[in-house]
Amino acid sequence: MPIRDSVPAGAPIWIDLATHDQAASRASYTDLLGWECEEPDPELGGYANFCKGGERVAGCVPAMPGRPDAWSVYLATEDAEKTCEQVLAAGGAVHAPAMNVRDLGVMAIVADPSGAPFGLWQPGTHHGLLTLAEPGHAAWFELHTADYEQTLQFGRDLFGWEPTSVADSPEFRYATGSVGGDEVVGVMATGDTRPEGPTGAGAPQWAVYLQVSDVDAATERAVRLGAEVVHPPGDSPYGRIVTLTDPTGALVKLRS
């Protein structure tokens, strides 16, 4: 996939990992994916960036006490403060209001009406994820929710997602959301037993897919590094996929 110049508003622009053991997380992901990691910045709460070939590909931040280790997805916005107001008006919540992060950009942490948390990023000098679906880079972003129709409407109203139904049966409901003609997110309806991960069965949450060259080989390596397999490698229309919890318990998916 070619490197893009910018990320359109409404599309995922950044991912980061909140972890209670930053050293362990840094060691496992650099070993598994060939990432490098910048030194944590004490002025930004210990935030550190993972890089691949000199390009920033993800963040790593100390998790808040009492919160599970988890990956987060940030959606691009041209005005983070205004989007926070729109989230509230649509029945969502604002957990951290829009704030400047030096000259890097403006961030906020919000939740949709179902309770699924996500971030907003208004880019400054930090342009976010410019390469996708290459080994060592983010590959896909998926929202698991019990409020399927409401979530699609929320994404359409606030972020301009154009939904396309992929599957619509009682057993499996899935849609993609497009921005500017490009599919940027997936939305999956959950029952009482999905998604599986540290936030609990059925909890609304975003899932991050990371691209690898060989899922089976990457799974074996991840397990040696301390990860646990939630769903074993399997083929799908979008590639071969495995669901893991990483060595500190964060849910993550790998795809090849």
Short mmCIF file of the C-alpha atoms (twelve columns), coordinates in Angstrom:
data_MODEL
# 
_entry.id   MODEL 
# 
loop_
_atom_site.group_PDB 
_atom_site.id 
_atom_site.type_symbol 
_atom_site.label_atom_id 
_atom_site.label_alt_id 
_atom_site.label_comp_id 
_atom_site.label_asym_id 
_atom_site.label_seq_id 
_atom_site.Cartn_x 
_atom_site.Cartn_y 
_atom_site.Cartn_z 
_atom_site.pdbx_PDB_model_num 
ATOM 1   C CA . MET A 1   0.000   0.000   0.000  1 
ATOM 2   C CA . PRO A 2   1.464   3.424   -0.919 1 
ATOM 3   C CA . ILE A 3   2.408   5.857   1.813  1 
ATOM 4   C CA . ARG A 4   -0.289  8.507   2.180  1 
ATOM 5   C CA . ASP A 5   0.416   12.193  2.729  1 
ATOM 6   C CA . SER A 6   -2.248  12.655  5.393  1 
ATOM 7   C CA . VAL A 7   -5.089  10.829  7.140  1 
ATOM 8   C CA . PRO A 8   -8.641  11.911  6.239  1 
ATOM 9   C CA . ALA A 9   -10.926 13.095  9.019  1 
ATOM 10  C CA . GLY A 10  -12.939 10.201  10.430 1 
ATOM 11  C CA . ALA A 11  -10.307 7.555   9.698  1 
ATOM 12  C CA . PRO A 12  -8.017  5.917   12.280 1 
ATOM 13  C CA . ILE A 13  -4.892  8.039   12.552 1 
ATOM 14  C CA . TRP A 14  -3.011  6.557   15.507 1 
ATOM 15  C CA . ILE A 15  -2.815  3.609   17.898 1 
ATOM 16  C CA . ASP A 16  -1.198  3.291   21.279 1 
ATOM 17  C CA . LEU A 17  -0.751  0.698   23.979 1 
ATOM 18  C CA . ALA A 18  -1.492  1.394   27.641 1 
ATOM 19  C CA . THR A 19  0.542   -1.034  29.729 1 
ATOM 20  C CA . HIS A 20  1.414   -1.566  33.380 1 
ATOM 21  C CA . ASP A 21  4.833   -2.906  32.375 1 
ATOM 22  C CA . GLN A 22  6.240   -0.612  29.748 1 
ATOM 23  C CA . ALA A 23  9.615   -2.338  29.688 1 
ATOM 24  C CA . ALA A 24  8.033   -5.749  29.023 1 
ATOM 25  C CA . SER A 25  5.761   -4.353  26.318 1 
ATOM 26  C CA . ARG A 26  8.631   -2.572  24.610 1 
ATOM 27  C CA . ALA A 27  10.754  -5.725  24.679 1 
ATOM 28  C CA . SER A 28  8.034   -8.000  23.274 1 
ATOM 29  C CA . TYR A 29  6.860   -5.761  20.420 1 
ATOM 30  C CA . THR A 30  10.358  -4.763  19.311 1 
ATOM 31  C CA . ASP A 31  11.314  -8.450  19.219 1 
ATOM 32  C CA . LEU A 32  8.107   -9.592  17.495 1 
ATOM 33  C CA . LEU A 33  7.727   -6.841  14.884 1 
ATOM 34  C CA . GLY A 34  11.199  -5.402  14.468 1 
ATOM 35  C CA . TRP A 35  10.101  -2.115  15.984 1 
ATOM 36  C CA . GLU A 36  12.446  0.352   17.590 1 
ATOM 37  C CA . CYS A 37  11.266  2.355   20.600 1 
ATOM 38  C CA . GLU A 38  12.026  5.937   21.535 1 
ATOM 39  C CA . GLU A 39  12.848  6.696   25.141 1 
ATOM 40  C CA . PRO A 40  9.784   7.527   27.285 1 
ATOM 41  C CA . ASP A 41  9.210   11.280  27.596 1 
ATOM 42  C CA . PRO A 42  8.738   12.250  31.267 1 
ATOM 43  C CA . GLU A 43  7.117   15.532  30.233 1 
ATOM 44  C CA . LEU A 44  4.412   13.532  28.425 1 
ATOM 45  C CA . GLY A 45  3.702   11.105  31.250 1 
ATOM 46  C CA . GLY A 46  6.281   8.579   30.079 1 
ATOM 47  C CA . TYR A 47  4.839   8.343   26.565 1 
ATOM 48  C CA . ALA A 48  7.087   6.616   24.033 1 
ATOM 49  C CA . ASN A 49  6.746   5.970   20.311 1 
ATOM 50  C CA . PHE A 50  7.421   2.732   18.494 1 
ATOM 51  C CA . CYS A 51  9.069   3.212   15.096 1 
ATOM 52  C CA . LYS A 52  9.578   1.066   12.014 1 
ATOM 53  C CA . GLY A 53  12.213  2.132   9.525  1 
ATOM 54  C CA . GLY A 54  12.311  5.590   11.065 1 
ATOM 55  C CA . GLU A 55  8.534   6.071   10.854 1 
ATOM 56  C CA . ARG A 56  6.399   6.299   13.976 1 
ATOM 57  C CA . VAL A 57  3.909   3.423   13.966 1 
ATOM 58  C CA . ALA A 58  2.409   3.272   17.482 1 
ATOM 59  C CA . GLY A 59  2.658   4.694   20.968 1 
ATOM 60  C CA . CYS A 60  3.243   3.145   24.386 1 
ATOM 61  C CA . VAL A 61  2.090   4.772   27.630 1 
ATOM 62  C CA . PRO A 62  1.864   3.700   31.276 1 
ATOM 63  C CA . ALA A 63  -1.635  2.382   32.040 1 
ATOM 64  C CA . MET A 64  -3.730  4.111   34.667 1 
ATOM 65  C CA . PRO A 65  -4.105  2.241   37.981 1 
ATOM 66  C CA . GLY A 66  -7.025  -0.161  37.925 1 
ATOM 67  C CA . ARG A 67  -7.341  -0.135  34.138 1 
ATOM 68  C CA . PRO A 68  -6.480  -3.193  32.011 1 
ATOM 69  C CA . ASP A 69  -3.662  -3.138  29.511 1 
ATOM 70  C CA . ALA A 70  -5.192  -2.354  26.114 1 
ATOM 71  C CA . TRP A 71  -4.600  -0.954  22.659 1 
ATOM 72  C CA . SER A 72  -6.462  2.236   21.746 1 
ATOM 73  C CA . VAL A 73  -7.479  3.683   18.384 1 
ATOM 74  C CA . TYR A 74  -7.538  7.415   17.598 1 
ATOM 75  C CA . LEU A 75  -9.702  8.900   14.855 1 
ATOM 76  C CA . ALA A 76  -8.556  11.903  12.846 1 
ATOM 77  C CA . THR A 77  -10.381 15.182  13.283 1 
ATOM 78  C CA . GLU A 78  -9.868  18.693  11.993 1 
ATOM 79  C CA . ASP A 79  -11.185 20.199  15.252 1 
ATOM 80  C CA . ALA A 80  -10.877 18.025  18.362 1 
ATOM 81  C CA . GLU A 81  -12.746 20.456  20.622 1 
ATOM 82  C CA . LYS A 82  -15.723 20.643  18.268 1 
ATOM 83  C CA . THR A 83  -15.777 16.861  17.855 1 
ATOM 84  C CA . CYS A 84  -15.876 16.450  21.649 1 
ATOM 85  C CA . GLU A 85  -18.984 18.653  21.699 1 
ATOM 86  C CA . GLN A 86  -20.540 16.525  18.961 1 
ATOM 87  C CA . VAL A 87  -19.746 13.320  20.857 1 
ATOM 88  C CA . LEU A 88  -21.562 14.654  23.918 1 
ATOM 89  C CA . ALA A 89  -24.532 15.818  21.859 1 
ATOM 90  C CA . ALA A 90  -24.794 12.342  20.308 1 
ATOM 91  C CA . GLY A 91  -24.961 10.632  23.700 1 
ATOM 92  C CA . GLY A 92  -21.297 9.760   24.098 1 
ATOM 93  C CA . ALA A 93  -18.861 10.808  26.808 1 
ATOM 94  C CA . VAL A 94  -15.671 12.856  27.041 1 
ATOM 95  C CA . HIS A 95  -13.109 11.269  29.365 1 
ATOM 96  C CA . ALA A 96  -10.293 13.737  28.615 1 
ATOM 97  C CA . PRO A 97  -11.135 17.024  26.866 1 
ATOM 98  C CA . ALA A 98  -9.184  18.373  23.912 1 
ATOM 99  C CA . MET A 99  -5.662  19.358  24.932 1 
ATOM 100 C CA . ASN A 100 -2.586  20.517  23.096 1 
ATOM 101 C CA . VAL A 101 0.349   18.121  23.017 1 
ATOM 102 C CA . ARG A 102 3.180   20.563  22.347 1 
ATOM 103 C CA . ASP A 103 3.184   21.256  18.607 1 
ATOM 104 C CA . LEU A 104 2.475   17.590  17.866 1 
ATOM 105 C CA . GLY A 105 -1.298  17.990  17.753 1 
ATOM 106 C CA . VAL A 106 -4.452  18.107  19.840 1 
ATOM 107 C CA . MET A 107 -5.820  14.978  21.518 1 
ATOM 108 C CA . ALA A 108 -8.929  13.958  23.421 1 
ATOM 109 C CA . ILE A 109 -10.267 10.706  24.854 1 
ATOM 110 C CA . VAL A 110 -13.971 10.048  24.341 1 
ATOM 111 C CA . ALA A 111 -16.472 7.194   24.196 1 
ATOM 112 C CA . ASP A 112 -19.321 6.477   21.816 1 
ATOM 113 C CA . PRO A 113 -22.893 5.979   23.132 1 
ATOM 114 C CA . SER A 114 -22.239 2.255   23.655 1 
ATOM 115 C CA . GLY A 115 -19.327 3.064   25.965 1 
ATOM 116 C CA . ALA A 116 -16.495 2.069   23.613 1 
ATOM 117 C CA . PRO A 117 -13.552 4.385   24.340 1 
ATOM 118 C CA . PHE A 118 -11.397 5.866   21.598 1 
ATOM 119 C CA . GLY A 119 -9.146  8.826   21.006 1 
ATOM 120 C CA . LEU A 120 -9.326  11.890  18.800 1 
ATOM 121 C CA . TRP A 121 -6.231  13.333  17.165 1 
ATOM 122 C CA . GLN A 122 -6.003  16.674  15.398 1 
ATOM 123 C CA . PRO A 123 -2.569  16.468  13.795 1 
ATOM 124 C CA . GLY A 124 0.077   19.113  14.092 1 
ATOM 125 C CA . THR A 125 3.638   18.052  13.388 1 
ATOM 126 C CA . HIS A 126 2.721   14.444  14.274 1 
ATOM 127 C CA . HIS A 127 0.800   13.227  11.224 1 
ATOM 128 C CA . GLY A 128 -0.055  9.776   12.557 1 
ATOM 129 C CA . LEU A 129 -0.163  6.536   10.598 1 
ATOM 130 C CA . LEU A 130 0.915   7.231   7.038  1 
ATOM 131 C CA . THR A 131 1.724   3.607   6.106  1 
ATOM 132 C CA . LEU A 132 -0.822  0.807   6.500  1 
ATOM 133 C CA . ALA A 133 -0.948  -2.944  5.862  1 
ATOM 134 C CA . GLU A 134 2.809   -3.364  5.475  1 
ATOM 135 C CA . PRO A 135 4.681   -5.753  7.794  1 
ATOM 136 C CA . GLY A 136 5.291   -4.014  11.101 1 
ATOM 137 C CA . HIS A 137 2.506   -1.478  10.557 1 
ATOM 138 C CA . ALA A 138 -1.136  -1.274  11.558 1 
ATOM 139 C CA . ALA A 139 -3.358  -3.237  9.197  1 
ATOM 140 C CA . TRP A 140 -6.986  -2.761  10.290 1 
ATOM 141 C CA . PHE A 141 -9.170  -1.263  13.013 1 
ATOM 142 C CA . GLU A 142 -12.370 -2.873  14.240 1 
ATOM 143 C CA . LEU A 143 -15.046 -1.852  16.725 1 
ATOM 144 C CA . HIS A 144 -16.839 -4.639  18.608 1 
ATOM 145 C CA . THR A 145 -20.189 -3.482  19.968 1 
ATOM 146 C CA . ALA A 146 -23.575 -4.773  21.082 1 
ATOM 147 C CA . ASP A 147 -25.162 -1.528  19.822 1 
ATOM 148 C CA . TYR A 148 -24.483 -2.281  16.177 1 
ATOM 149 C CA . GLU A 149 -26.998 -0.009  14.423 1 
ATOM 150 C CA . GLN A 150 -26.452 2.861   16.853 1 
ATOM 151 C CA . THR A 151 -22.691 2.618   16.411 1 
ATOM 152 C CA . LEU A 152 -22.947 2.743   12.622 1 
ATOM 153 C CA . GLN A 153 -25.228 5.769   12.853 1 
ATOM 154 C CA . PHE A 154 -22.830 7.471   15.272 1 
ATOM 155 C CA . GLY A 155 -19.916 6.882   12.900 1 
ATOM 156 C CA . ARG A 156 -21.944 8.147   9.959  1 
ATOM 157 C CA . ASP A 157 -23.106 11.303  11.725 1 
ATOM 158 C CA . LEU A 158 -19.842 12.321  13.396 1 
ATOM 159 C CA . PHE A 159 -17.152 10.941  11.123 1 
ATOM 160 C CA . GLY A 160 -18.780 10.561  7.743  1 
ATOM 161 C CA . TRP A 161 -18.467 6.787   7.614  1 
ATOM 162 C CA . GLU A 162 -20.300 5.300   4.652  1 
ATOM 163 C CA . PRO A 163 -21.328 1.824   5.853  1 
ATOM 164 C CA . THR A 164 -21.305 -1.293  3.708  1 
ATOM 165 C CA . SER A 165 -22.809 -4.491  5.091  1 
ATOM 166 C CA . VAL A 166 -20.478 -7.471  4.814  1 
ATOM 167 C CA . ALA A 167 -22.595 -9.985  6.740  1 
ATOM 168 C CA . ASP A 168 -26.041 -9.602  8.256  1 
ATOM 169 C CA . SER A 169 -27.284 -12.763 9.914  1 
ATOM 170 C CA . PRO A 170 -28.326 -13.416 13.512 1 
ATOM 171 C CA . GLU A 171 -25.023 -15.238 14.010 1 
ATOM 172 C CA . PHE A 172 -22.742 -12.612 12.487 1 
ATOM 173 C CA . ARG A 173 -23.272 -8.955  11.661 1 
ATOM 174 C CA . TYR A 174 -20.368 -6.998  10.219 1 
ATOM 175 C CA . ALA A 175 -20.017 -3.772  8.269  1 
ATOM 176 C CA . THR A 176 -17.190 -1.628  7.028  1 
ATOM 177 C CA . GLY A 177 -17.125 2.142   7.178  1 
ATOM 178 C CA . SER A 178 -15.577 4.096   4.310  1 
ATOM 179 C CA . VAL A 179 -14.231 7.623   4.111  1 
ATOM 180 C CA . GLY A 180 -13.595 9.131   0.715  1 
ATOM 181 C CA . GLY A 181 -14.275 5.783   -0.923 1 
ATOM 182 C CA . ASP A 182 -11.684 3.894   1.136  1 
ATOM 183 C CA . GLU A 183 -12.666 1.331   3.767  1 
ATOM 184 C CA . VAL A 184 -11.153 2.523   7.041  1 
ATOM 185 C CA . VAL A 185 -12.933 0.675   9.882  1 
ATOM 186 C CA . GLY A 186 -14.912 -2.454  10.638 1 
ATOM 187 C CA . VAL A 187 -17.880 -2.702  13.001 1 
ATOM 188 C CA . MET A 188 -18.866 -6.095  14.410 1 
ATOM 189 C CA . ALA A 189 -21.985 -6.875  16.409 1 
ATOM 190 C CA . THR A 190 -21.192 -8.833  19.552 1 
ATOM 191 C CA . GLY A 191 -23.180 -11.292 21.596 1 
ATOM 192 C CA . ASP A 192 -22.626 -12.346 25.166 1 
ATOM 193 C CA . THR A 193 -19.351 -14.084 24.424 1 
ATOM 194 C CA . ARG A 194 -17.525 -11.675 22.106 1 
ATOM 195 C CA . PRO A 195 -15.146 -9.967  22.071 1 
ATOM 196 C CA . GLU A 196 -12.775 -11.961 24.241 1 
ATOM 197 C CA . GLY A 197 -10.140 -9.966  25.983 1 
ATOM 198 C CA . PRO A 198 -9.076  -8.239  29.166 1 
ATOM 199 C CA . THR A 199 -12.061 -5.873  29.249 1 
ATOM 200 C CA . GLY A 200 -14.477 -8.812  29.503 1 
ATOM 201 C CA . ALA A 201 -16.863 -10.660 27.245 1 
ATOM 202 C CA . GLY A 202 -19.244 -8.401  25.374 1 
ATOM 203 C CA . ALA A 203 -17.548 -5.168  26.438 1 
ATOM 204 C CA . PRO A 204 -17.552 -2.575  23.641 1 
ATOM 205 C CA . GLN A 205 -13.983 -2.054  22.488 1 
ATOM 206 C CA . TRP A 206 -11.742 -1.380  19.536 1 
ATOM 207 C CA . ALA A 207 -9.434  -4.108  18.209 1 
ATOM 208 C CA . VAL A 208 -6.123  -3.367  16.482 1 
ATOM 209 C CA . TYR A 209 -4.726  -5.593  13.727 1 
ATOM 210 C CA . LEU A 210 -0.973  -5.484  13.075 1 
ATOM 211 C CA . GLN A 211 0.464   -6.712  9.788  1 
ATOM 212 C CA . VAL A 212 3.092   -9.466  9.736  1 
ATOM 213 C CA . SER A 213 4.682   -11.435 6.935  1 
ATOM 214 C CA . ASP A 214 3.641   -14.854 8.284  1 
ATOM 215 C CA . VAL A 215 0.931   -15.165 10.944 1 
ATOM 216 C CA . ASP A 216 1.836   -18.719 11.933 1 
ATOM 217 C CA . ALA A 217 5.508   -17.913 12.439 1 
ATOM 218 C CA . ALA A 218 4.621   -14.686 14.254 1 
ATOM 219 C CA . THR A 219 2.221   -16.570 16.539 1 
ATOM 220 C CA . GLU A 220 4.913   -19.053 17.511 1 
ATOM 221 C CA . ARG A 221 7.313   -16.219 18.251 1 
ATOM 222 C CA . ALA A 222 4.694   -14.258 20.198 1 
ATOM 223 C CA . VAL A 223 3.924   -17.269 22.387 1 
ATOM 224 C CA . ARG A 224 7.637   -17.730 23.112 1 
ATOM 225 C CA . LEU A 225 7.681   -14.079 24.178 1 
ATOM 226 C CA . GLY A 226 4.822   -14.636 26.617 1 
ATOM 227 C CA . ALA A 227 1.656   -14.021 24.571 1 
ATOM 228 C CA . GLU A 228 -1.383  -16.285 24.821 1 
ATOM 229 C CA . VAL A 229 -3.561  -17.421 21.919 1 
ATOM 230 C CA . VAL A 230 -7.245  -16.413 22.182 1 
ATOM 231 C CA . HIS A 231 -8.259  -17.608 18.686 1 
ATOM 232 C CA . PRO A 232 -5.700  -19.659 16.705 1 
ATOM 233 C CA . PRO A 233 -4.552  -18.648 13.223 1 
ATOM 234 C CA . GLY A 234 -7.241  -19.012 10.595 1 
ATOM 235 C CA . ASP A 235 -7.943  -17.891 7.065  1 
ATOM 236 C CA . SER A 236 -10.447 -15.138 6.276  1 
ATOM 237 C CA . PRO A 237 -11.368 -13.126 3.171  1 
ATOM 238 C CA . TYR A 238 -8.986  -10.469 4.475  1 
ATOM 239 C CA . GLY A 239 -5.974  -12.675 5.138  1 
ATOM 240 C CA . ARG A 240 -4.795  -15.089 7.789  1 
ATOM 241 C CA . ILE A 241 -5.562  -13.809 11.291 1 
ATOM 242 C CA . VAL A 242 -4.754  -14.710 14.895 1 
ATOM 243 C CA . THR A 243 -6.083  -13.155 18.105 1 
ATOM 244 C CA . LEU A 244 -3.693  -12.942 21.052 1 
ATOM 245 C CA . THR A 245 -3.260  -11.360 24.423 1 
ATOM 246 C CA . ASP A 246 0.248   -9.961  24.616 1 
ATOM 247 C CA . PRO A 247 2.602   -10.646 27.556 1 
ATOM 248 C CA . THR A 248 0.925   -7.993  29.747 1 
ATOM 249 C CA . GLY A 249 -2.629  -8.995  28.778 1 
ATOM 250 C CA . ALA A 250 -3.577  -6.544  26.012 1 
ATOM 251 C CA . LEU A 251 -5.740  -7.956  23.211 1 
ATOM 252 C CA . VAL A 252 -4.109  -7.686  19.779 1 
ATOM 253 C CA . LYS A 253 -4.638  -9.297  16.376 1 
ATOM 254 C CA . LEU A 254 -2.010  -10.161 13.788 1 
ATOM 255 C CA . ARG A 255 -2.711  -10.484 10.063 1 
ATOM 256 C CA . SER A 256 -0.785  -11.631 7.030  1 
# 
